[in-house]
PDB file of C-alpha atoms in Angstrom:
ATOM      1  CA  MET L  29      -2.569  22.090 129.325  1.00  0.00           C
ATOM      2  CA  SER L  30      -1.718  21.694 126.273  1.00  0.00           C
ATOM      3  CA  ARG L  31      -3.350  23.593 122.767  1.00  0.00           C
ATOM      4  CA  TYR L  32      -2.646  20.602 120.518  1.00  0.00           C
ATOM      5  CA  PRO L  33      -4.384  17.034 120.548  1.00  0.00           C
ATOM      6  CA  GLY L  34      -2.273  14.147 121.327  1.00  0.00           C
ATOM      7  CA  GLN L  35      -0.317  15.746 124.138  1.00  0.00           C
ATOM      8  CA  GLU L  36      -3.314  15.289 127.013  1.00  0.00           C
ATOM      9  CA  GLY L  37      -2.343  12.983 128.869  1.00  0.00           C
ATOM     10  CA  ALA L  38       1.618  11.631 127.927  1.00  0.00           C
ATOM     11  CA  VAL L  39       3.535  10.443 130.164  1.00  0.00           C
ATOM     12  CA  PRO L  40       7.156   9.278 130.458  1.00  0.00           C
ATOM     13  CA  GLY L  41       8.225   5.915 129.221  1.00  0.00           C
ATOM     14  CA  ALA L  42       9.978   4.099 126.338  1.00  0.00           C
ATOM     15  CA  LEU L  43       9.138   8.166 124.782  1.00  0.00           C
ATOM     16  CA  GLY L  44       8.763  10.373 127.133  1.00  0.00           C
ATOM     17  CA  TYR L  45       7.024  13.608 127.449  1.00  0.00           C
ATOM     18  CA  TYR L  46       8.287  15.630 124.877  1.00  0.00           C
ATOM     19  CA  ASP L  47       8.290  13.010 122.501  1.00  0.00           C
ATOM     20  CA  LEU L  48       4.973  12.942 121.299  1.00  0.00           C
ATOM     21  CA  GLY L  49       2.521  15.970 120.555  1.00  0.00           C
ATOM     22  CA  ILE L  50       4.439  18.840 119.360  1.00  0.00           C
ATOM     23  CA  THR L  51       8.129  18.462 120.803  1.00  0.00           C
ATOM     24  CA  PRO L  52      11.366  20.868 121.672  1.00  0.00           C
ATOM     25  CA  TYR L  53      14.203  21.275 118.592  1.00  0.00           C
ATOM     26  CA  PHE L  54      16.127  18.236 118.604  1.00  0.00           C
ATOM     27  CA  ALA L  55      19.213  18.431 117.396  1.00  0.00           C
ATOM     28  CA  LEU L  56      20.600  16.560 114.566  1.00  0.00           C
ATOM     29  CA  GLN L  57      23.341  13.951 115.839  1.00  0.00           C
ATOM     30  CA  SER L  58      24.880  13.543 112.530  1.00  0.00           C
ATOM     31  CA  ASP L  59      25.321  17.270 112.601  1.00  0.00           C
ATOM     32  CA  PRO L  60      24.605  19.232 115.686  1.00  0.00           C
ATOM     33  CA  ARG L  61      24.423  23.332 114.136  1.00  0.00           C
ATOM     34  CA  PHE L  62      21.001  21.453 112.372  1.00  0.00           C
ATOM     35  CA  SER L  63      17.470  20.766 114.294  1.00  0.00           C
ATOM     36  CA  TYR L  64      14.073  19.500 113.976  1.00  0.00           C
ATOM     37  CA  CYS L  65      10.431  19.551 115.922  1.00  0.00           C
ATOM     38  CA  LEU L  66       8.067  17.009 115.538  1.00  0.00           C
ATOM     39  CA  TYR L  67       4.470  16.944 115.962  1.00  0.00           C
ATOM     40  CA  VAL L  68       3.375  13.442 117.026  1.00  0.00           C
ATOM     41  CA  PRO L  69       0.848  11.142 117.021  1.00  0.00           C
ATOM     42  CA  ARG L  70       0.661   9.560 120.904  1.00  0.00           C
ATOM     43  CA  THR L  71      -0.571   6.168 119.231  1.00  0.00           C
ATOM     44  CA  ALA L  72       0.960   5.098 116.224  1.00  0.00           C
ATOM     45  CA  PRO L  73      -1.297   3.717 113.771  1.00  0.00           C
ATOM     46  CA  ASP L  74      -0.532  -0.558 111.944  1.00  0.00           C
ATOM     47  CA  GLY L  75       2.222  -0.465 109.852  1.00  0.00           C
ATOM     48  CA  GLY L  76       3.161   3.103 111.454  1.00  0.00           C
ATOM     49  CA  TYR L  77       3.154   6.336 111.296  1.00  0.00           C
ATOM     50  CA  ARG L  78       2.812   8.622 107.726  1.00  0.00           C
ATOM     51  CA  LEU L  79       5.942  11.175 107.510  1.00  0.00           C
ATOM     52  CA  VAL L  80       4.862  14.870 106.734  1.00  0.00           C
ATOM     53  CA  VAL L  81       7.762  16.933 105.543  1.00  0.00           C
ATOM     54  CA  ALA L  82       6.998  20.793 106.198  1.00  0.00           C
ATOM     55  CA  VAL L  83      10.131  22.347 105.072  1.00  0.00           C
ATOM     56  CA  HIS L  84      10.059  25.999 106.552  1.00  0.00           C
ATOM     57  CA  GLY L  85      10.967  29.275 103.941  1.00  0.00           C
ATOM     58  CA  THR L  86      13.306  31.867 104.493  1.00  0.00           C
ATOM     59  CA  ALA L  87      11.086  33.830 107.450  1.00  0.00           C
ATOM     60  CA  ARG L  88      12.981  29.879 109.392  1.00  0.00           C
ATOM     61  CA  THR L  89       9.497  29.875 111.048  1.00  0.00           C
ATOM     62  CA  ALA L  90       9.609  25.917 111.278  1.00  0.00           C
ATOM     63  CA  GLU L  91       7.209  25.834 114.321  1.00  0.00           C
ATOM     64  CA  ALA L  92       4.142  27.597 112.149  1.00  0.00           C
ATOM     65  CA  TYR L  93       4.340  24.675 109.805  1.00  0.00           C
ATOM     66  CA  ARG L  94       4.401  21.912 111.867  1.00  0.00           C
ATOM     67  CA  ASP L  95       1.907  23.478 113.601  1.00  0.00           C
ATOM     68  CA  ALA L  96      -0.090  23.997 110.883  1.00  0.00           C
ATOM     69  CA  PHE L  97      -0.608  20.103 109.795  1.00  0.00           C
ATOM     70  CA  ALA L  98      -0.611  18.516 114.080  1.00  0.00           C
ATOM     71  CA  GLY L  99      -4.092  18.626 113.513  1.00  0.00           C
ATOM     72  CA  PHE L 100      -3.938  16.372 110.076  1.00  0.00           C
ATOM     73  CA  ALA L 101      -1.212  14.521 112.187  1.00  0.00           C
ATOM     74  CA  GLU L 102      -3.914  13.078 114.394  1.00  0.00           C
ATOM     75  CA  GLU L 103      -6.936  12.413 111.598  1.00  0.00           C
ATOM     76  CA  HIS L 104      -4.397  10.711 109.016  1.00  0.00           C
ATOM     77  CA  GLY L 105      -2.212   8.891 111.766  1.00  0.00           C
ATOM     78  CA  ALA L 106       0.768  10.487 110.474  1.00  0.00           C
ATOM     79  CA  LEU L 107       4.300  11.875 111.860  1.00  0.00           C
ATOM     80  CA  VAL L 108       4.798  15.875 111.296  1.00  0.00           C
ATOM     81  CA  LEU L 109       9.195  16.858 110.907  1.00  0.00           C
ATOM     82  CA  ALA L 110      10.147  20.479 110.476  1.00  0.00           C
ATOM     83  CA  PRO L 111      13.834  20.869 109.821  1.00  0.00           C
ATOM     84  CA  LEU L 112      15.676  24.387 110.986  1.00  0.00           C
ATOM     85  CA  PHE L 113      18.059  24.819 108.648  1.00  0.00           C
ATOM     86  CA  PRO L 114      19.149  28.198 110.097  1.00  0.00           C
ATOM     87  CA  ALA L 115      19.757  31.560 109.115  1.00  0.00           C
ATOM     88  CA  GLY L 116      23.887  32.798 108.259  1.00  0.00           C
ATOM     89  CA  ILE L 117      25.347  29.226 108.425  1.00  0.00           C
ATOM     90  CA  GLU L 118      27.375  29.961 105.192  1.00  0.00           C
ATOM     91  CA  GLY L 119      28.158  33.535 106.986  1.00  0.00           C
ATOM     92  CA  PRO L 120      26.647  36.750 107.941  1.00  0.00           C
ATOM     93  CA  GLY L 121      23.321  37.610 105.356  1.00  0.00           C
ATOM     94  CA  ASP L 122      23.391  33.591 104.395  1.00  0.00           C
ATOM     95  CA  LEU L 123      19.533  33.253 103.666  1.00  0.00           C
ATOM     96  CA  SER L 124      19.346  30.472 100.278  1.00  0.00           C
ATOM     97  CA  GLY L 125      21.429  28.247 100.614  1.00  0.00           C
ATOM     98  CA  TYR L 126      19.929  25.824 102.081  1.00  0.00           C
ATOM     99  CA  LYS L 127      16.824  26.225  98.833  1.00  0.00           C
ATOM    100  CA  LEU L 128      19.930  24.992  96.973  1.00  0.00           C
ATOM    101  CA  LEU L 129      20.467  21.545  98.337  1.00  0.00           C
ATOM    102  CA  ARG L 130      23.948  22.063  98.076  1.00  0.00           C
ATOM    103  CA  SER L 131      25.933  25.046  98.591  1.00  0.00           C
ATOM    104  CA  GLY L 132      28.954  26.325 100.792  1.00  0.00           C
ATOM    105  CA  GLY L 133      29.846  22.879 101.292  1.00  0.00           C
ATOM    106  CA  ILE L 134      26.976  21.591 102.763  1.00  0.00           C
ATOM    107  CA  ALA L 135      24.392  18.690 101.529  1.00  0.00           C
ATOM    108  CA  TYR L 136      21.078  19.700 102.953  1.00  0.00           C
ATOM    109  CA  ASP L 137      19.535  17.581 101.117  1.00  0.00           C
ATOM    110  CA  ARG L 138      21.494  15.016 103.004  1.00  0.00           C
ATOM    111  CA  LEU L 139      20.884  16.125 106.596  1.00  0.00           C
ATOM    112  CA  LEU L 140      17.526  16.028 106.004  1.00  0.00           C
ATOM    113  CA  LEU L 141      17.474  12.851 104.962  1.00  0.00           C
ATOM    114  CA  ASN L 142      19.693  12.120 108.038  1.00  0.00           C
ATOM    115  CA  MET L 143      17.049  13.517 110.020  1.00  0.00           C
ATOM    116  CA  VAL L 144      14.651  11.061 108.623  1.00  0.00           C
ATOM    117  CA  ALA L 145      16.570   8.464 109.319  1.00  0.00           C
ATOM    118  CA  GLU L 146      16.998   9.416 112.919  1.00  0.00           C
ATOM    119  CA  VAL L 147      12.847  10.363 113.417  1.00  0.00           C
ATOM    120  CA  GLY L 148      12.706   6.891 111.796  1.00  0.00           C
ATOM    121  CA  ALA L 149      15.281   4.959 114.368  1.00  0.00           C
ATOM    122  CA  ARG L 150      12.859   6.449 117.642  1.00  0.00           C
ATOM    123  CA  TYR L 151       9.427   6.701 116.045  1.00  0.00           C
ATOM    124  CA  PRO L 152       7.544   3.350 113.327  1.00  0.00           C
ATOM    125  CA  LEU L 153       7.451   4.994 109.877  1.00  0.00           C
ATOM    126  CA  ARG L 154       5.058   3.421 107.625  1.00  0.00           C
ATOM    127  CA  ALA L 155       7.351   2.539 104.070  1.00  0.00           C
ATOM    128  CA  GLY L 156       6.775   3.685 101.091  1.00  0.00           C
ATOM    129  CA  GLY L 157       8.490   7.014 100.916  1.00  0.00           C
ATOM    130  CA  PHE L 158       7.083  10.530 102.530  1.00  0.00           C
ATOM    131  CA  LEU L 159       5.471  13.060 101.935  1.00  0.00           C
ATOM    132  CA  LEU L 160       7.225  16.701 101.539  1.00  0.00           C
ATOM    133  CA  HIS L 161       5.859  20.562 101.439  1.00  0.00           C
ATOM    134  CA  GLY L 162       7.695  23.629 100.714  1.00  0.00           C
ATOM    135  CA  PHE L 163       6.163  27.236 100.254  1.00  0.00           C
ATOM    136  CA  SER L 164       8.819  30.237  98.429  1.00  0.00           C
ATOM    137  CA  GLY L 165      12.009  28.637  99.818  1.00  0.00           C
ATOM    138  CA  GLY L 166      10.814  25.938 101.112  1.00  0.00           C
ATOM    139  CA  GLY L 167       9.390  25.150  97.720  1.00  0.00           C
ATOM    140  CA  HIS L 168      12.663  25.552  96.067  1.00  0.00           C
ATOM    141  CA  PHE L 169      14.025  23.198  98.268  1.00  0.00           C
ATOM    142  CA  ALA L 170      10.845  21.141  98.031  1.00  0.00           C
ATOM    143  CA  HIS L 171      10.641  20.244  93.781  1.00  0.00           C
ATOM    144  CA  ARG L 172      15.016  20.379  93.558  1.00  0.00           C
ATOM    145  CA  PHE L 173      14.406  17.190  96.142  1.00  0.00           C
ATOM    146  CA  LEU L 174      11.896  15.920  94.045  1.00  0.00           C
ATOM    147  CA  LEU L 175      14.849  16.142  91.297  1.00  0.00           C
ATOM    148  CA  ALA L 176      18.009  14.486  93.283  1.00  0.00           C
ATOM    149  CA  HIS L 177      15.535  12.184  95.519  1.00  0.00           C
ATOM    150  CA  PRO L 178      12.654  10.967  94.149  1.00  0.00           C
ATOM    151  CA  GLN L 179      12.812   7.391  95.208  1.00  0.00           C
ATOM    152  CA  HIS L 180      12.126   8.767  99.166  1.00  0.00           C
ATOM    153  CA  LEU L 181       9.316  10.914  98.951  1.00  0.00           C
ATOM    154  CA  ALA L 182       5.318   9.246  97.724  1.00  0.00           C
ATOM    155  CA  GLY L 183       4.450  12.946  96.960  1.00  0.00           C
ATOM    156  CA  VAL L 184       5.786  16.528  96.510  1.00  0.00           C
ATOM    157  CA  SER L 185       3.674  19.746  97.382  1.00  0.00           C
ATOM    158  CA  ILE L 186       5.584  22.408  95.867  1.00  0.00           C
ATOM    159  CA  GLY L 187       4.292  26.368  97.045  1.00  0.00           C
ATOM    160  CA  ALA L 188       5.365  29.039  94.933  1.00  0.00           C
ATOM    161  CA  PRO L 189       9.400  28.788  94.252  1.00  0.00           C
ATOM    162  CA  GLY L 190      10.230  32.125  92.708  1.00  0.00           C
ATOM    163  CA  ILE L 191      13.288  30.415  90.952  1.00  0.00           C
ATOM    164  CA  VAL L 192      12.418  27.168  89.644  1.00  0.00           C
ATOM    165  CA  THR L 193      14.673  24.299  88.364  1.00  0.00           C
ATOM    166  CA  LEU L 194      13.851  22.675  85.509  1.00  0.00           C
ATOM    167  CA  PRO L 195      14.758  18.718  84.227  1.00  0.00           C
ATOM    168  CA  ASP L 196      16.528  21.035  80.649  1.00  0.00           C
ATOM    169  CA  PRO L 197      19.610  18.585  80.387  1.00  0.00           C
ATOM    170  CA  THR L 198      21.151  21.635  78.231  1.00  0.00           C
ATOM    171  CA  VAL L 199      22.038  23.631  81.277  1.00  0.00           C
ATOM    172  CA  ASP L 200      23.612  23.468  84.553  1.00  0.00           C
ATOM    173  CA  TRP L 201      22.218  23.366  87.887  1.00  0.00           C
ATOM    174  CA  TRP L 202      20.132  25.175  89.385  1.00  0.00           C
ATOM    175  CA  ALA L 203      18.299  26.244  85.993  1.00  0.00           C
ATOM    176  CA  GLY L 204      18.958  22.811  84.053  1.00  0.00           C
ATOM    177  CA  VAL L 205      20.472  19.530  84.666  1.00  0.00           C
ATOM    178  CA  ARG L 206      23.217  19.748  82.762  1.00  0.00           C
ATOM    179  CA  ASN L 207      26.281  19.268  85.378  1.00  0.00           C
ATOM    180  CA  PHE L 208      23.353  17.436  88.170  1.00  0.00           C
ATOM    181  CA  ALA L 209      25.367  14.277  88.276  1.00  0.00           C
ATOM    182  CA  THR L 210      28.864  16.112  89.326  1.00  0.00           C
ATOM    183  CA  ILE L 211      27.363  17.726  91.681  1.00  0.00           C
ATOM    184  CA  PHE L 212      25.024  14.296  93.688  1.00  0.00           C
ATOM    185  CA  GLY L 213      27.456  11.525  92.269  1.00  0.00           C
ATOM    186  CA  HIS L 214      24.650  10.543  89.647  1.00  0.00           C
ATOM    187  CA  PRO L 215      21.619  11.389  87.507  1.00  0.00           C
ATOM    188  CA  PRO L 216      18.279  12.249  87.870  1.00  0.00           C
ATOM    189  CA  ASP L 217      16.646   9.324  87.711  1.00  0.00           C
ATOM    190  CA  LEU L 218      13.888  10.581  85.349  1.00  0.00           C
ATOM    191  CA  SER L 219      11.928   7.323  85.512  1.00  0.00           C
ATOM    192  CA  ALA L 220      11.350   7.724  89.376  1.00  0.00           C
ATOM    193  CA  ILE L 221      10.289  11.382  89.491  1.00  0.00           C
ATOM    194  CA  SER L 222       8.018  10.561  86.223  1.00  0.00           C
ATOM    195  CA  LYS L 223       6.123   7.842  89.773  1.00  0.00           C
ATOM    196  CA  VAL L 224       5.870  10.568  92.009  1.00  0.00           C
ATOM    197  CA  ALA L 225       2.782  12.656  92.586  1.00  0.00           C
ATOM    198  CA  VAL L 226       3.144  16.302  92.028  1.00  0.00           C
ATOM    199  CA  HIS L 227       1.209  19.315  93.795  1.00  0.00           C
ATOM    200  CA  LEU L 228       1.964  22.777  93.046  1.00  0.00           C
ATOM    201  CA  CYS L 229      -0.146  25.522  94.556  1.00  0.00           C
ATOM    202  CA  VAL L 230       0.711  29.152  94.328  1.00  0.00           C
ATOM    203  CA  GLY L 231      -1.969  31.840  94.895  1.00  0.00           C
ATOM    204  CA  ALA L 232      -3.896  33.947  92.749  1.00  0.00           C
ATOM    205  CA  GLN L 233      -1.997  37.390  93.283  1.00  0.00           C
ATOM    206  CA  ASP L 234       1.151  35.996  93.444  1.00  0.00           C
ATOM    207  CA  THR L 235       2.207  39.078  91.737  1.00  0.00           C
ATOM    208  CA  GLU L 236       5.583  40.781  92.935  1.00  0.00           C
ATOM    209  CA  THR L 237       8.731  39.982  91.262  1.00  0.00           C
ATOM    210  CA  TRP L 238      10.789  42.088  93.682  1.00  0.00           C
ATOM    211  CA  GLU L 239      12.275  39.086  95.331  1.00  0.00           C
ATOM    212  CA  ILE L 240      12.756  37.174  92.553  1.00  0.00           C
ATOM    213  CA  THR L 241      14.220  39.042  89.203  1.00  0.00           C
ATOM    214  CA  LEU L 242      17.696  38.643  88.265  1.00  0.00           C
ATOM    215  CA  GLU L 243      20.450  40.270  86.694  1.00  0.00           C
ATOM    216  CA  PRO L 244      23.679  39.222  85.794  1.00  0.00           C
ATOM    217  CA  GLY L 245      26.062  40.389  89.295  1.00  0.00           C
ATOM    218  CA  ASP L 246      23.339  38.526  91.176  1.00  0.00           C
ATOM    219  CA  GLY L 247      24.320  35.805  93.243  1.00  0.00           C
ATOM    220  CA  TRP L 248      21.745  33.633  90.918  1.00  0.00           C
ATOM    221  CA  TRP L 249      22.328  34.733  88.642  1.00  0.00           C
ATOM    222  CA  MET L 250      22.792  32.027  85.397  1.00  0.00           C
ATOM    223  CA  GLU L 251      22.894  33.352  81.508  1.00  0.00           C
ATOM    224  CA  GLY L 252      20.316  30.263  79.770  1.00  0.00           C
ATOM    225  CA  GLY L 253      17.376  28.270  81.575  1.00  0.00           C
ATOM    226  CA  ALA L 254      13.433  28.677  80.794  1.00  0.00           C
ATOM    227  CA  TRP L 255      12.912  30.517  83.559  1.00  0.00           C
ATOM    228  CA  GLN L 256      14.412  33.528  82.733  1.00  0.00           C
ATOM    229  CA  ALA L 257      11.164  33.597  80.556  1.00  0.00           C
ATOM    230  CA  HIS L 258       8.593  33.988  83.409  1.00  0.00           C
ATOM    231  CA  ALA L 259       8.357  36.976  85.682  1.00  0.00           C
ATOM    232  CA  ASN L 260       5.746  36.290  88.128  1.00  0.00           C
ATOM    233  CA  ARG L 261       5.818  33.164  90.608  1.00  0.00           C
ATOM    234  CA  ILE L 262       2.767  31.918  88.819  1.00  0.00           C
ATOM    235  CA  ALA L 263       4.074  31.812  85.458  1.00  0.00           C
ATOM    236  CA  ARG L 264       7.103  30.189  86.825  1.00  0.00           C
ATOM    237  CA  ALA L 265       4.821  27.411  88.906  1.00  0.00           C
ATOM    238  CA  THR L 266       3.011  26.476  85.729  1.00  0.00           C
ATOM    239  CA  ARG L 267       6.056  25.926  83.749  1.00  0.00           C
ATOM    240  CA  LEU L 268       7.594  23.910  85.937  1.00  0.00           C
ATOM    241  CA  ALA L 269       3.390  21.852  86.143  1.00  0.00           C
ATOM    242  CA  GLN L 270       4.447  21.665  82.780  1.00  0.00           C
ATOM    243  CA  ALA L 271       7.798  20.313  82.523  1.00  0.00           C
ATOM    244  CA  LEU L 272       6.714  17.155  85.606  1.00  0.00           C
ATOM    245  CA  ARG L 273       3.613  16.426  83.386  1.00  0.00           C
ATOM    246  CA  ASP L 274       6.343  16.303  80.246  1.00  0.00           C
ATOM    247  CA  LEU L 275       8.054  13.129  82.841  1.00  0.00           C
ATOM    248  CA  GLY L 276       4.576  11.233  83.084  1.00  0.00           C
ATOM    249  CA  CYS L 277       4.098  12.811  86.689  1.00  0.00           C
ATOM    250  CA  ALA L 278       0.731  13.522  87.340  1.00  0.00           C
ATOM    251  CA  VAL L 279       0.533  16.696  88.635  1.00  0.00           C
ATOM    252  CA  ARG L 280      -1.993  18.995  90.766  1.00  0.00           C
ATOM    253  CA  PHE L 281      -2.145  22.786  90.763  1.00  0.00           C
ATOM    254  CA  ASP L 282      -4.044  24.734  92.651  1.00  0.00           C
ATOM    255  CA  LEU L 283      -4.278  28.414  91.694  1.00  0.00           C
ATOM    256  CA  VAL L 284      -6.053  29.713  95.210  1.00  0.00           C
ATOM    257  CA  PRO L 285      -8.477  32.257  94.720  1.00  0.00           C
ATOM    258  CA  GLY L 286      -7.391  35.798  96.896  1.00  0.00           C
ATOM    259  CA  ALA L 287      -3.680  34.525  98.403  1.00  0.00           C
ATOM    260  CA  ALA L 288      -0.768  36.667  97.532  1.00  0.00           C
ATOM    261  CA  HIS L 289       2.892  35.736  98.484  1.00  0.00           C
ATOM    262  CA  ASP L 290       0.979  33.505 101.489  1.00  0.00           C
ATOM    263  CA  GLY L 291       2.412  29.986 102.730  1.00  0.00           C
ATOM    264  CA  ALA L 292      -0.771  30.105 105.472  1.00  0.00           C
ATOM    265  CA  ALA L 293      -3.288  30.668 102.507  1.00  0.00           C
ATOM    266  CA  MET L 294      -1.730  27.620 100.827  1.00  0.00           C
ATOM    267  CA  ILE L 295      -2.306  25.217 103.611  1.00  0.00           C
ATOM    268  CA  PRO L 296      -5.961  23.674 102.747  1.00  0.00           C
ATOM    269  CA  CYS L 297      -5.241  22.758  99.984  1.00  0.00           C
ATOM    270  CA  VAL L 298      -2.062  20.997 100.476  1.00  0.00           C
ATOM    271  CA  ARG L 299      -3.556  19.426 103.438  1.00  0.00           C
ATOM    272  CA  ASP L 300      -6.222  17.896 100.535  1.00  0.00           C
ATOM    273  CA  TRP L 301      -3.828  17.007  97.644  1.00  0.00           C
ATOM    274  CA  MET L 302      -2.150  14.855 100.801  1.00  0.00           C
ATOM    275  CA  ALA L 303      -5.006  13.408 102.390  1.00  0.00           C
ATOM    276  CA  GLY L 304      -6.417  12.339  98.905  1.00  0.00           C
ATOM    277  CA  LEU L 305      -2.809  10.609  98.188  1.00  0.00           C
ATOM    278  CA  ILE L 306      -3.021   8.554 101.956  1.00  0.00           C
ATOM    279  CA  ALA L 307      -6.758   7.943 100.583  1.00  0.00           C
ATOM    280  CA  GLY L 308      -5.895   6.644  97.384  1.00  0.00           C
ATOM    281  CA  ARG L 309      -7.369   9.098  95.167  1.00  0.00           C
TER     282      ARG L 309
END
């Protein structure tokens, strides 16, 4: 008996039992070091599934994020994709390379796009871009993916990123975008970014700074960048929200009462924001 809606009664066929409802992890065919799991409602709505991508944080709890959107998927005809970027890919102790999109010779943003293409070859997906959510380390990935690939997004939900990239043309990546074209092969498309709906969420008690304070000599240390003037995740998320509003993005900012640095506590407002986008609000 399945704990999840949508998997009861699934039978082998063009799509087998393990292709519907909660799925196993599938190795990415273009690079099997990386994988993803899905939640797939049994019946695709007219026009195909809406695609929701949920990116894990540093702890790599990809299944938990997938499962958190299972009920949402059934209600809104969505397919949920949760990628897994394993720790240690770039060497012992590597936890954070994926957060920068490009690190250690790996293009994590392209890996996600390959996952989306692979899923789109197996399931009918609705046109118009996907909805992306990430919290903490996933929030790092999500807002940088917005800067690099806005044309693929219908909306992006950014949860409590500790160290933010601002669209600042006077500072190099990752603090700004001065050398963006050198890294990604094209300048940031500010017009396309402005058309993406943005959600930021952070706990009202998310004030710890031990994990996000950088000093000279740290691996991520960079001189310059407006993020340095803001000590905690609330202040940095607020600064990022303003920078995206300045570009023209429609931004909703949720400061979640009673929550500290807790991804599960953000899920209700993320689902509410996504439901509003789907409903046209």
